[in-house]
């Protein structure tokens, strides 16, 4: 079974497990809704822009960009990840442990995701509540595709998605009769257009390589 499918399915188990722990053990008596106690002010990520929710978590996110680039492009484990991602059979033939590399990539990705969740709880909300994530993980897949799987491209795509999400409520208020769902439609269309463009580019490149191979074969004959 594809590790992508099993990971996505396990997400639901993790969400329900967290909800159970919040309801059964962390919610203070008399609370109006299931949530953990508030994190002490001196233990939260500091606000770096007064009057907003912008906190030190953004510095952690920005630091993750060059860190990810160095990890993927300049380390041995990064080389193995790229090899397995490009062609797992060829990587296995070259002596790369495919299963171990996939597990390492998933563990590192999970660490980044955990850091993102910690920033959301310790920086933005100040407590862990049920369904605190409206789907950040699934949206991150679209962001990665839109960013061409490059750290800098992902940063640009994340800023675009963040601006669209943040502007959705304001759009509904400012433009009467325009539902905020138009933001999700715009995001979906952006992903579709990028995927169509990448598919067309790959098809053109494949045809060019085929013509070059045929020309070389004819010249040799």
Short mmCIF file of C-alpha atoms in Angstrom, two decimals:
data_model
loop_
_atom_site.label_atom_id
_atom_site.label_comp_id
_atom_site.label_asym_id
_atom_site.label_seq_id
_atom_site.Cartn_x
_atom_site.Cartn_y
_atom_site.Cartn_z
CA UNK A 1 0.00 0.00 0.00
CA UNK A 2 1.31 3.47 -0.85
CA UNK A 3 2.85 5.21 2.16
CA UNK A 4 1.10 8.40 1.04
CA UNK A 5 -2.33 6.77 1.39
CA UNK A 6 -1.54 5.20 4.76
CA UNK A 7 -0.15 8.50 6.05
CA UNK A 8 -3.28 10.39 5.01
CA UNK A 9 -5.50 7.79 6.67
CA UNK A 10 -3.44 7.84 9.87
CA UNK A 11 -3.99 11.61 10.05
CA UNK A 12 -7.63 10.97 11.00
CA UNK A 13 -6.56 8.56 13.75
CA UNK A 14 -4.14 11.15 15.12
CA UNK A 15 -6.82 13.87 15.07
CA UNK A 16 -9.34 11.71 16.92
CA UNK A 17 -6.70 10.65 19.45
CA UNK A 18 -5.84 14.29 20.21
CA UNK A 19 -9.55 15.12 20.52
CA UNK A 20 -9.98 12.26 22.99
CA UNK A 21 -7.05 13.40 25.14
CA UNK A 22 -8.35 16.99 25.14
CA UNK A 23 -11.87 15.97 26.17
CA UNK A 24 -10.94 13.29 28.68
CA UNK A 25 -7.85 14.72 30.37
CA UNK A 26 -6.95 18.29 29.45
CA UNK A 27 -10.21 20.28 29.50
CA UNK A 28 -10.55 22.15 32.84
CA UNK A 29 -13.80 21.58 34.77
CA UNK A 30 -16.54 24.02 33.80
CA UNK A 31 -14.98 24.96 30.47
CA UNK A 32 -17.39 26.02 27.73
CA UNK A 33 -15.64 24.00 25.02
CA UNK A 34 -12.99 21.25 24.93
CA UNK A 35 -9.55 22.84 25.15
CA UNK A 36 -6.36 22.57 27.13
CA UNK A 37 -5.56 25.19 29.78
CA UNK A 38 -4.06 28.41 28.47
CA UNK A 39 -0.29 28.45 28.11
CA UNK A 40 1.39 30.88 30.48
CA UNK A 41 2.22 34.20 28.85
CA UNK A 42 5.94 33.88 29.55
CA UNK A 43 5.96 30.45 27.87
CA UNK A 44 4.33 31.56 24.62
CA UNK A 45 6.13 32.69 21.49
CA UNK A 46 6.57 36.46 21.72
CA UNK A 47 4.59 38.79 19.46
CA UNK A 48 6.96 40.63 17.12
CA UNK A 49 4.40 43.06 15.69
CA UNK A 50 2.19 44.74 18.27
CA UNK A 51 -1.52 44.62 17.58
CA UNK A 52 -1.30 41.53 15.36
CA UNK A 53 -0.91 37.77 15.80
CA UNK A 54 2.49 37.84 14.09
CA UNK A 55 4.82 36.03 16.47
CA UNK A 56 8.32 34.61 16.57
CA UNK A 57 7.05 31.49 14.86
CA UNK A 58 7.50 33.21 11.52
CA UNK A 59 11.24 33.36 12.19
CA UNK A 60 11.24 29.60 12.74
CA UNK A 61 9.32 29.12 9.48
CA UNK A 62 11.74 31.32 7.55
CA UNK A 63 14.73 29.51 9.05
CA UNK A 64 13.21 26.21 7.86
CA UNK A 65 13.56 27.33 4.22
CA UNK A 66 17.41 27.37 3.98
CA UNK A 67 17.58 24.43 6.38
CA UNK A 68 15.40 22.34 4.08
CA UNK A 69 17.37 23.40 1.03
CA UNK A 70 20.64 22.42 2.67
CA UNK A 71 19.18 19.13 3.84
CA UNK A 72 17.83 18.14 0.43
CA UNK A 73 20.60 19.56 -1.77
CA UNK A 74 23.81 19.27 0.26
CA UNK A 75 23.56 16.17 2.45
CA UNK A 76 23.84 12.45 1.88
CA UNK A 77 20.32 11.77 3.16
CA UNK A 78 19.04 14.47 0.79
CA UNK A 79 20.75 12.78 -2.15
CA UNK A 80 19.14 9.50 -1.17
CA UNK A 81 15.74 11.14 -0.89
CA UNK A 82 16.05 12.65 -4.35
CA UNK A 83 17.21 9.34 -5.78
CA UNK A 84 14.33 7.41 -4.23
CA UNK A 85 11.86 10.09 -5.28
CA UNK A 86 13.13 10.03 -8.85
CA UNK A 87 13.24 6.27 -9.32
CA UNK A 88 13.06 3.90 -6.33
CA UNK A 89 14.02 0.85 -8.42
CA UNK A 90 17.17 2.52 -9.75
CA UNK A 91 18.00 3.78 -6.24
CA UNK A 92 17.62 0.25 -4.86
CA UNK A 93 19.88 -1.10 -7.62
CA UNK A 94 22.48 1.54 -6.65
CA UNK A 95 22.48 0.29 -3.06
CA UNK A 96 20.19 2.88 -1.46
CA UNK A 97 17.94 1.56 1.31
CA UNK A 98 14.59 2.64 -0.11
CA UNK A 99 12.46 1.74 2.92
CA UNK A 100 14.86 3.42 5.35
CA UNK A 101 15.07 6.54 3.18
CA UNK A 102 11.29 6.82 2.91
CA UNK A 103 10.97 6.38 6.68
CA UNK A 104 13.61 9.06 7.30
CA UNK A 105 11.89 11.48 4.92
CA UNK A 106 8.55 10.93 6.64
CA UNK A 107 10.11 11.38 10.09
CA UNK A 108 11.76 14.66 9.07
CA UNK A 109 8.53 15.85 7.46
CA UNK A 110 6.64 14.93 10.62
CA UNK A 111 9.10 16.96 12.69
CA UNK A 112 8.48 20.02 10.52
CA UNK A 113 4.73 19.48 10.76
CA UNK A 114 5.00 19.16 14.54
CA UNK A 115 6.94 22.42 14.69
CA UNK A 116 4.18 24.10 12.67
CA UNK A 117 1.55 22.79 15.08
CA UNK A 118 3.58 23.97 18.07
CA UNK A 119 3.84 27.45 16.53
CA UNK A 120 0.07 27.53 16.02
CA UNK A 121 -0.59 26.53 19.64
CA UNK A 122 2.18 28.45 21.42
CA UNK A 123 2.17 31.50 19.19
CA UNK A 124 -1.31 32.11 17.82
CA UNK A 125 -3.93 30.42 20.01
CA UNK A 126 -2.21 29.90 23.33
CA UNK A 127 -4.00 26.60 23.92
CA UNK A 128 -4.78 23.35 22.15
CA UNK A 129 -8.41 23.12 21.05
CA UNK A 130 -10.36 20.58 19.10
CA UNK A 131 -9.87 20.87 15.33
CA UNK A 132 -7.38 23.72 15.73
CA UNK A 133 -6.20 22.95 12.20
CA UNK A 134 -8.80 23.55 9.47
CA UNK A 135 -6.72 21.43 7.10
CA UNK A 136 -3.24 22.93 7.07
CA UNK A 137 -1.65 19.58 6.26
CA UNK A 138 -3.77 18.93 3.19
CA UNK A 139 -3.32 22.52 2.06
CA UNK A 140 0.43 22.08 2.43
CA UNK A 141 0.36 19.38 -0.25
CA UNK A 142 -1.14 21.85 -2.71
CA UNK A 143 1.39 24.48 -1.63
CA UNK A 144 4.26 22.06 -2.23
CA UNK A 145 2.95 21.28 -5.72
CA UNK A 146 2.47 24.96 -6.51
CA UNK A 147 6.00 25.69 -5.28
CA UNK A 148 7.47 23.01 -7.56
CA UNK A 149 8.80 21.15 -4.48
CA UNK A 150 11.51 23.79 -4.00
CA UNK A 151 11.85 25.48 -0.57
CA UNK A 152 11.84 29.02 -2.01
CA UNK A 153 8.91 28.23 -4.29
CA UNK A 154 7.04 26.70 -1.38
CA UNK A 155 7.63 29.85 0.67
CA UNK A 156 6.17 32.00 -2.12
CA UNK A 157 3.19 29.67 -2.55
CA UNK A 158 2.60 29.62 1.22
CA UNK A 159 2.53 33.42 1.34
CA UNK A 160 0.03 33.42 -1.55
CA UNK A 161 -2.22 30.87 0.13
CA UNK A 162 -1.95 32.70 3.45
CA UNK A 163 -2.92 35.99 1.86
CA UNK A 164 -5.90 34.38 0.13
CA UNK A 165 -7.06 32.67 3.34
CA UNK A 166 -6.65 35.81 5.43
CA UNK A 167 -8.45 37.91 2.85
CA UNK A 168 -11.42 35.57 2.52
CA UNK A 169 -13.36 36.95 5.48
CA UNK A 170 -12.55 40.53 4.52
CA UNK A 171 -13.69 39.89 0.96
CA UNK A 172 -17.04 38.62 2.16
CA UNK A 173 -17.50 41.75 4.27
CA UNK A 174 -16.25 44.27 1.71
CA UNK A 175 -17.93 42.82 -1.38
CA UNK A 176 -21.51 42.03 -0.49
CA UNK A 177 -22.85 38.97 -2.21
CA UNK A 178 -19.39 37.48 -2.83
CA UNK A 179 -18.96 34.32 -0.72
CA UNK A 180 -15.63 33.65 0.96
CA UNK A 181 -15.62 30.27 -0.77
CA UNK A 182 -14.38 32.07 -3.88
CA UNK A 183 -10.96 32.03 -2.20
CA UNK A 184 -10.93 28.23 -2.17
CA UNK A 185 -12.06 28.19 -5.79
CA UNK A 186 -9.16 30.51 -6.69
CA UNK A 187 -6.69 28.32 -4.82
CA UNK A 188 -7.99 25.19 -6.50
CA UNK A 189 -7.78 26.78 -9.95
CA UNK A 190 -4.22 27.93 -9.26
CA UNK A 191 -3.17 24.38 -8.41
CA UNK A 192 -4.95 22.98 -11.49
CA UNK A 193 -3.26 25.51 -13.78
CA UNK A 194 0.18 24.75 -12.34
CA UNK A 195 -0.30 21.00 -12.68
CA UNK A 196 -1.55 21.41 -16.26
CA UNK A 197 1.48 23.57 -17.05
CA UNK A 198 3.89 21.06 -15.52
CA UNK A 199 2.20 18.20 -17.37
CA UNK A 200 2.41 20.04 -20.69
CA UNK A 201 6.05 20.92 -20.07
CA UNK A 202 6.93 17.32 -19.27
CA UNK A 203 5.10 16.05 -22.36
CA UNK A 204 6.94 18.54 -24.59
CA UNK A 205 10.27 17.61 -23.03
CA UNK A 206 9.48 13.90 -23.49
CA UNK A 207 8.70 14.42 -27.19
CA UNK A 208 11.91 16.41 -27.63
CA UNK A 209 13.97 13.66 -26.01
CA UNK A 210 12.25 11.08 -28.21
CA UNK A 211 13.02 13.05 -31.38
CA UNK A 212 16.65 13.48 -30.33
CA UNK A 213 16.96 9.75 -29.64
CA UNK A 214 15.46 8.90 -33.05
CA UNK A 215 17.74 11.40 -34.79
CA UNK A 216 20.77 9.89 -33.04
CA UNK A 217 19.67 6.37 -34.02
CA UNK A 218 19.17 7.41 -37.65
CA UNK A 219 22.57 9.10 -37.73
CA UNK A 220 24.22 5.99 -36.31
CA UNK A 221 22.46 3.80 -38.88
#
